[in-house]
Coordinates of C-alpha atoms and ligand atoms in Angstrom, one line a residue:
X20 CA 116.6 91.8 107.2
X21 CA 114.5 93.3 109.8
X22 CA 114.0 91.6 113.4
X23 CA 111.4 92.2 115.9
X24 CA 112.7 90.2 118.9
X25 CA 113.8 86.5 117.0
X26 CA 111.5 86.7 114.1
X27 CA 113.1 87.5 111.5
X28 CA 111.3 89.5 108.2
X29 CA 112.3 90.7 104.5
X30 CA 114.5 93.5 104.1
X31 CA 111.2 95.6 104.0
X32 CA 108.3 93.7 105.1
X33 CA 104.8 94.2 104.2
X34 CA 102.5 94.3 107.1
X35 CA 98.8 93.4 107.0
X36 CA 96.6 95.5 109.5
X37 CA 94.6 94.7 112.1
X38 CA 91.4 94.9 111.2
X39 CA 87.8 94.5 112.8
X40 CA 85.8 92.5 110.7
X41 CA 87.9 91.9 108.2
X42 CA 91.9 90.5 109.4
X43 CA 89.8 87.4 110.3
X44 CA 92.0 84.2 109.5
X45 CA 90.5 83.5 106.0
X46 CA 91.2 86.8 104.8
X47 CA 94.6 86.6 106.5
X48 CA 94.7 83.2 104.8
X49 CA 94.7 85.2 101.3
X50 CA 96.7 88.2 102.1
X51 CA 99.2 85.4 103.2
X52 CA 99.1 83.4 99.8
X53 CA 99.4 87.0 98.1
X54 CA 102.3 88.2 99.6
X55 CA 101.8 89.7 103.7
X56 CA 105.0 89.4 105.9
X57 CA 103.5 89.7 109.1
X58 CA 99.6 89.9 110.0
X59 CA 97.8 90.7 112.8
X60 CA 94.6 89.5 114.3
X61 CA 91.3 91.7 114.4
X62 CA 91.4 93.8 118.1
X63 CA 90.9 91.8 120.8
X64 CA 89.2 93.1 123.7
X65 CA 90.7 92.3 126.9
X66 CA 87.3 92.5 128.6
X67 CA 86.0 90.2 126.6
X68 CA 88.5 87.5 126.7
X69 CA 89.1 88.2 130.8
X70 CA 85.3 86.5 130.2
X71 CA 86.0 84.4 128.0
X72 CA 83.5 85.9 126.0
X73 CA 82.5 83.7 122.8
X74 CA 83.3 86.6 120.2
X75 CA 87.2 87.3 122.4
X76 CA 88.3 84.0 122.5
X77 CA 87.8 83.1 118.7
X78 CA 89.5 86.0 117.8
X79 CA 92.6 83.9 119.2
X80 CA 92.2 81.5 116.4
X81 CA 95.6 81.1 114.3
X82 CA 97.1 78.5 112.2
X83 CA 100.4 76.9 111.5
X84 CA 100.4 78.1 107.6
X85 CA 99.9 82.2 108.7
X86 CA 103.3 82.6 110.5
X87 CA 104.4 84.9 112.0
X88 CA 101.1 86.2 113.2
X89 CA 100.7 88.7 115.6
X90 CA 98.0 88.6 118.7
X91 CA 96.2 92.4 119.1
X92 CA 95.3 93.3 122.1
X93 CA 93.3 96.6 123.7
X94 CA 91.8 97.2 126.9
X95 CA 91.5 100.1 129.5
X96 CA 92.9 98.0 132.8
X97 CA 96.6 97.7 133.9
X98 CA 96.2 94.1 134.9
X99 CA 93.6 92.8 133.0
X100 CA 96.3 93.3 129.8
X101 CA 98.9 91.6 131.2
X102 CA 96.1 88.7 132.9
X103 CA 95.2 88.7 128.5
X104 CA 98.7 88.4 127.4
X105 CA 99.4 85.2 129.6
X106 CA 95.9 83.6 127.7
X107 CA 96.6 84.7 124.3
X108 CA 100.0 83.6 124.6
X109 CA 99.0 80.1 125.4
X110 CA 97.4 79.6 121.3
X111 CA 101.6 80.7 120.7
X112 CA 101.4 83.5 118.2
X113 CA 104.1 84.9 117.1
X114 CA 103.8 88.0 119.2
X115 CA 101.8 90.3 121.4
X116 CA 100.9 93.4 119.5
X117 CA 99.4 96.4 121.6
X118 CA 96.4 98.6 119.8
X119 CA 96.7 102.1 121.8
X120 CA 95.2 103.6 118.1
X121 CA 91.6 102.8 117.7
X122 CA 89.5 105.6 117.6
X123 CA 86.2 105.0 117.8
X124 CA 84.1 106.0 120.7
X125 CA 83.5 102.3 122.2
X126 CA 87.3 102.3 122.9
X127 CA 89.0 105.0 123.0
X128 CA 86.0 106.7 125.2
X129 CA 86.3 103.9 127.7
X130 CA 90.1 104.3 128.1
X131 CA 91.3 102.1 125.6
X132 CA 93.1 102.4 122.9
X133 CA 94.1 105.6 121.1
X134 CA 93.0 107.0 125.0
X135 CA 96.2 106.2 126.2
X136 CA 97.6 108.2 124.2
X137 CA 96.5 111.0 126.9
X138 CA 98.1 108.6 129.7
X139 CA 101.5 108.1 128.4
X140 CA 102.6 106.8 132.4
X141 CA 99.5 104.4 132.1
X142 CA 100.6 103.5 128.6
X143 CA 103.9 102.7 130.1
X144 CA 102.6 100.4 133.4
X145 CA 99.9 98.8 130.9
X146 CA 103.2 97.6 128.5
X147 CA 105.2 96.7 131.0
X148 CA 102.2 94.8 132.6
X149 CA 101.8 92.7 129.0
X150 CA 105.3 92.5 128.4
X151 CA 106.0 90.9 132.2
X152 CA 103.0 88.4 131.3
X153 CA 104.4 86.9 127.7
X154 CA 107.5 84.7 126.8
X155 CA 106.8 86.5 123.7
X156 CA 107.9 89.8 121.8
X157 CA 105.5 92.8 122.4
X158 CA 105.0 94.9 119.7
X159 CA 102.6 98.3 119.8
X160 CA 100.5 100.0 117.7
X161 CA 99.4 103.8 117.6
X162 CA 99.0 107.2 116.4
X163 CA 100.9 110.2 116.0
X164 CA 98.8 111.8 119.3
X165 CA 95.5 112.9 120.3
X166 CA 95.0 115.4 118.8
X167 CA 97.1 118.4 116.8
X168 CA 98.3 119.8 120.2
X169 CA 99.2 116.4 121.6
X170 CA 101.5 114.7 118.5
X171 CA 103.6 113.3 121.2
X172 CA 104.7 109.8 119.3
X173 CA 108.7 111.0 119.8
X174 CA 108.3 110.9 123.3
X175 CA 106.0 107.4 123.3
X176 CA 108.2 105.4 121.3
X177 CA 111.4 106.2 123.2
X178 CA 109.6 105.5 126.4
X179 CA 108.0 102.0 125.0
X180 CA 111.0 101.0 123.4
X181 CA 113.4 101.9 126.6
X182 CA 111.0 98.8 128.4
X183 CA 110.9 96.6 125.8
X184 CA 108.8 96.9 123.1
X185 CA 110.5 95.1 119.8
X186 CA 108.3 97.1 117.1
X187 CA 106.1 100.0 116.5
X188 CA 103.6 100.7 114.0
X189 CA 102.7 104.6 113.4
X190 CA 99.4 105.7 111.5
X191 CA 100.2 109.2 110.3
X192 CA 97.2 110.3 112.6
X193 CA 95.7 111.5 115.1
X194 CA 93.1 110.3 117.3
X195 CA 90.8 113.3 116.7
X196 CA 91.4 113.0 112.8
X197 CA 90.1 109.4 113.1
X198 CA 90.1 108.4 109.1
X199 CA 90.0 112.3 107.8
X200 CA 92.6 114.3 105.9
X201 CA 96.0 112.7 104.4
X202 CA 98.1 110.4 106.7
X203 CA 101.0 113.0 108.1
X204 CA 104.2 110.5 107.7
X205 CA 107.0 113.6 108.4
X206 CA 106.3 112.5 112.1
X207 CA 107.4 108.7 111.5
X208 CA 110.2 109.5 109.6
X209 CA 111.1 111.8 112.9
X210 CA 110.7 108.7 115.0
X211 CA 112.6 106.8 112.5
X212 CA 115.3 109.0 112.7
X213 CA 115.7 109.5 116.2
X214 CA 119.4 107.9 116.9
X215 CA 117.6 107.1 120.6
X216 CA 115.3 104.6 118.4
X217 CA 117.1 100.8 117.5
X218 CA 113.8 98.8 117.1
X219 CA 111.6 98.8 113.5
X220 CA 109.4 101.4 112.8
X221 CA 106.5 100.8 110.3
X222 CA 104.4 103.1 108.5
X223 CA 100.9 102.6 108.5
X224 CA 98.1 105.2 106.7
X225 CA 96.7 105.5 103.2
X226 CA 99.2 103.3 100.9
X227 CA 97.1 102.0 98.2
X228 CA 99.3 101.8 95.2
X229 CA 102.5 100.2 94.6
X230 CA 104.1 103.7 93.7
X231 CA 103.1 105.1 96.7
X232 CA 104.4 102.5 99.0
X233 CA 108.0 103.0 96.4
X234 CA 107.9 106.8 97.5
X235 CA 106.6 106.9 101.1
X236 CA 109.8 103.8 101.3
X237 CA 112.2 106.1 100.0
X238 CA 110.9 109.8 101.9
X239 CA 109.8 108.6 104.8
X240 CA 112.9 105.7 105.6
X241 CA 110.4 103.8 107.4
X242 CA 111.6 99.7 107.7
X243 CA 108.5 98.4 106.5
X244 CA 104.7 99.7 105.2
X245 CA 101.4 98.3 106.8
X246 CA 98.5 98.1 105.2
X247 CA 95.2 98.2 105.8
X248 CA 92.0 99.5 103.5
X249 CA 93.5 98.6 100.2
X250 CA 93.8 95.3 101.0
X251 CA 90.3 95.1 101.2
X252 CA 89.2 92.7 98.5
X253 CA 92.6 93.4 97.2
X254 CA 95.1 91.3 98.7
X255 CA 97.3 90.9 95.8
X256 CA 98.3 94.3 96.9
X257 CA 101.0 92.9 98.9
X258 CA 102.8 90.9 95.8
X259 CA 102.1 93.8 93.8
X260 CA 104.2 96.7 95.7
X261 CA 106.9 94.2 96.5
X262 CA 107.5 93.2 92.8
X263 CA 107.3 96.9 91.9
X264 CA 110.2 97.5 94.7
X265 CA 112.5 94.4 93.5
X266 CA 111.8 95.7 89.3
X267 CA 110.7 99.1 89.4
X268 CA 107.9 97.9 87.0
X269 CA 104.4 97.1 87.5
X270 CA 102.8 94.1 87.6
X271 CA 99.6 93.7 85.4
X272 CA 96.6 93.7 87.3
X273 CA 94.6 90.8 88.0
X274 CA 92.6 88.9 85.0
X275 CA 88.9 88.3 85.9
X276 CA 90.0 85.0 86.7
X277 CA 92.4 85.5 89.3
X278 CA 90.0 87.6 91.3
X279 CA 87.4 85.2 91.0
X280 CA 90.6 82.7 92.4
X281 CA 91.2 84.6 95.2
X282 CA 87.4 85.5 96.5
X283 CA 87.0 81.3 95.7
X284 CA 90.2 80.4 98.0
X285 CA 88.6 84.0 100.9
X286 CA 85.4 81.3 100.3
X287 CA 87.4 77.9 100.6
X288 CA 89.2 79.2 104.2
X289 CA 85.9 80.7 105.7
X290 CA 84.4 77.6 105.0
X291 CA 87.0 75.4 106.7
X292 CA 87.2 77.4 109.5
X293 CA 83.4 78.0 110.1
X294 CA 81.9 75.1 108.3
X295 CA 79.9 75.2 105.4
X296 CA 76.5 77.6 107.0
X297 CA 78.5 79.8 108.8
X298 CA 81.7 79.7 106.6
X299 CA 79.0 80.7 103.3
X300 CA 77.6 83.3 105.8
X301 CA 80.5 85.2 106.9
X302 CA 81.6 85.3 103.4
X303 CA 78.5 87.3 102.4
X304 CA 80.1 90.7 103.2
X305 CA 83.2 90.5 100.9
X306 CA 81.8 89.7 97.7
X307 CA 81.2 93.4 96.8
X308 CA 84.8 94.1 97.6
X309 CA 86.0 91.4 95.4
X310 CA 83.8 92.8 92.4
X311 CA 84.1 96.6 92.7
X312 CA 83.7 98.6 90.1
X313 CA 81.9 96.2 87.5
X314 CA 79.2 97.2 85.4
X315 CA 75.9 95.1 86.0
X316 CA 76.9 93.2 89.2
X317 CA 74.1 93.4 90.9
X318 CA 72.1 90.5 90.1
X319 CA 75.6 88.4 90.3
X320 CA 75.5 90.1 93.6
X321 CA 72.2 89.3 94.5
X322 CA 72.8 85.3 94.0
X323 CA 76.1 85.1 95.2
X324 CA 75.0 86.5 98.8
X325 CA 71.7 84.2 98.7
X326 CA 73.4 80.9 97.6
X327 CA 73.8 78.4 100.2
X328 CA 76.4 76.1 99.4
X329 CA 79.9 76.0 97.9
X330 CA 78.7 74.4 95.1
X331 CA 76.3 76.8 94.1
X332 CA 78.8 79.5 94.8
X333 CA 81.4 78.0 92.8
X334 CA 79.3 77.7 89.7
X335 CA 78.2 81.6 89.8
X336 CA 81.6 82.8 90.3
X337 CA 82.4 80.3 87.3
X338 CA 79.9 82.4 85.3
X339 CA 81.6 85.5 86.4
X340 CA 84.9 84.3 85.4
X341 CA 83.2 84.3 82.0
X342 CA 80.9 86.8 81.5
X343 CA 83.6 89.5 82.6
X344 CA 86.9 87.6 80.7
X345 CA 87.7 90.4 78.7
X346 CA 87.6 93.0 81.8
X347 CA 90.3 93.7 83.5
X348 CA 90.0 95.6 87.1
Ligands
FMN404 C1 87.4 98.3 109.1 C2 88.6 98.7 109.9 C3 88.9 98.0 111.1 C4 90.0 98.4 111.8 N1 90.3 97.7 113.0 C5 91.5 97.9 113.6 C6 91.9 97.1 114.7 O1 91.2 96.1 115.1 N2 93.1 97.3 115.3 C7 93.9 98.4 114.9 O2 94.9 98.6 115.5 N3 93.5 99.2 113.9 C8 92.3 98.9 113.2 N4 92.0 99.7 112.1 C9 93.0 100.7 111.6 C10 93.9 100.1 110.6 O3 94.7 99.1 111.2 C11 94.8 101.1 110.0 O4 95.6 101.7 111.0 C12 94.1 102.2 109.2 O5 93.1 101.7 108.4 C13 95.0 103.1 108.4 O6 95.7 102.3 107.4 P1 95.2 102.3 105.9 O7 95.2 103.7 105.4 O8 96.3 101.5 105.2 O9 93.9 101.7 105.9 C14 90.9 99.4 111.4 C15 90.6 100.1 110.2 C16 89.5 99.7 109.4 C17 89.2 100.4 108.1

């Protein structure tokens, strides 16, 4: 069993990632039903929620049936983190999770995220500052550095764990790679390895089959895998890899009608927790993901993003089911 502070997880849990625009809690809601251990809630931006800024504070939206859920935080200010840690930790996740990976110019060019990775004393001050603010376990996500001269994750996790992180999750990259080139995991079996290092270490970068996540489990010696792209209109990833651990034996992919299942349950949970305009709205931008790949989509494609109620919905994906029985994704 693997622990991060009192919650306890599988032998080798299955991790959804955090996610902008997509780990919102109807997707989470499916990645849940198909198999996801622990999930995490898009970014959060400290700014934001120190403002209670609309688009912050419904980030912090969990529920009961996603347990354990984690709260993701990022932000460039000492204080302010810890100020966010007390308010997310009010909606009671599960735990606090820490993004000091994200990339992209917004963040990490403002001093957040994978910046800190530069400021390993800031890095430091700003965890101690959230951990200090929360009844709850802090766990931190990151890279391998910031660049190939700067792979310095050994020195980061031994330094976070020694005040109190509970977990870490390592994407095999670096900052300046962003998404290019393979996911290097030699460095998180290092960490892994480290006899300095008691708390779980999780993989994170470029599992997308069930094979894969079988091999990376067994070179790497990582405690668990998170997952982020390939769950992407394919959250039956999670069941998939862990019944190809337990049996060594795949499972068959989904029918036509368990995909249209799913992307009518994605449908169901946006709708409950948007209402039916926004929750048909929001919903607009997965349908493609759900249907990848099949030939002469595009007028299904074209109705299922301009219908307006569930109703309507239901009955196109209904034809889908049917016209596309005898494919199999
Ligand atoms: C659309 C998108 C949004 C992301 N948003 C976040 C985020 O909010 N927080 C975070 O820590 N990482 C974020 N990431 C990075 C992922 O969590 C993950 O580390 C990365 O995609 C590599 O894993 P993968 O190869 O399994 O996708 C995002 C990635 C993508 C593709």
């Amino acid at each position: 069993m693997v622990k991060i502070g009192n919650i306890e997880l599988s032998d080798f849990p299955l991790l959804l990632a955090p996610m902008e625009d997509v780990s919102d809690p109807p997707f989470r809601a499916v990645c849940k039903e198909n198999g996801a251990d622990l999930m995490y809630t898009e970014f959060v931006s400290s700014e934001g929620l120190i403002r209670d800024a609309a688009k912050s504070v419904q980030k912090l939206d969990i529920f009961e049936y996603e347990r354990p859920v984690g709260i993701q935080l990022f932000g460039s200010d000492v204080e302010t983190m810890g100020s966010c840690a007390e308010i997310a930790s009010r909606v009671n996740p599960d735990l606090i999770d820490i993004n000091y990976g994200c990339p992209v110019k917004n963040v990490a060019c403002r001093g957040a995220g994978a910046a800190l990775l530069q400021d390993i004393p800031k890095m430091v001050k700003m965890t101690e500052s959230v951990i200090k603010s929360t009844h709850l376990p802090v766990t931190v996500k990151t890279r391998l550095g910031w660049d190939d001269n700067t792979r310095n994750i050994q020195e980061v996790a031994e330094r976070l764990q020694d005040i109190g992180i509970k977990a870490l999750s390592i994407h095999g990259r670096t900052r300046v790679q962003m998404y290019k080139g393979a996911a290097d995991w030699s460095l998180i079996a290092k960490v892994k390895e480290n006899p300095r290092i008691t708390i779980p270490i999780f993989g994170n970068g470029d599992i997308d089959t069930p094979e894969k996540a079988l091999e990376y489990k067994n070179t790497y010696g990582v405690d668990g895998i998170m997952i982020g792209r390939a769950t992407i209109g394919n959250p039956w990833i999670f069941n998939e890899i862990k019944h190809y651990l337990k049996t060594g034996e795949k499972l068959a992919p989904p029918t036509m009608e368990q995909r249209v299942d799913v992307c009518r349950r994605h449908l169901e949970f946006s709708i409950r927790w948007k209402g039916p305009v926004a929750g048909v709205f929001e919903m607009r931008r997965h349908y493609t993901n759900y249907f990848k790949g099949l030939e002469h989509f595009k007028p299904y494609r074209m109705r299922l993003v301009e219908a307006p109620t569930f109703d309507e919905l239901d009955s196109i994906l209904k034809e889908i089911a049917n016209d596309y029985t005898e494919m199999v994704c």
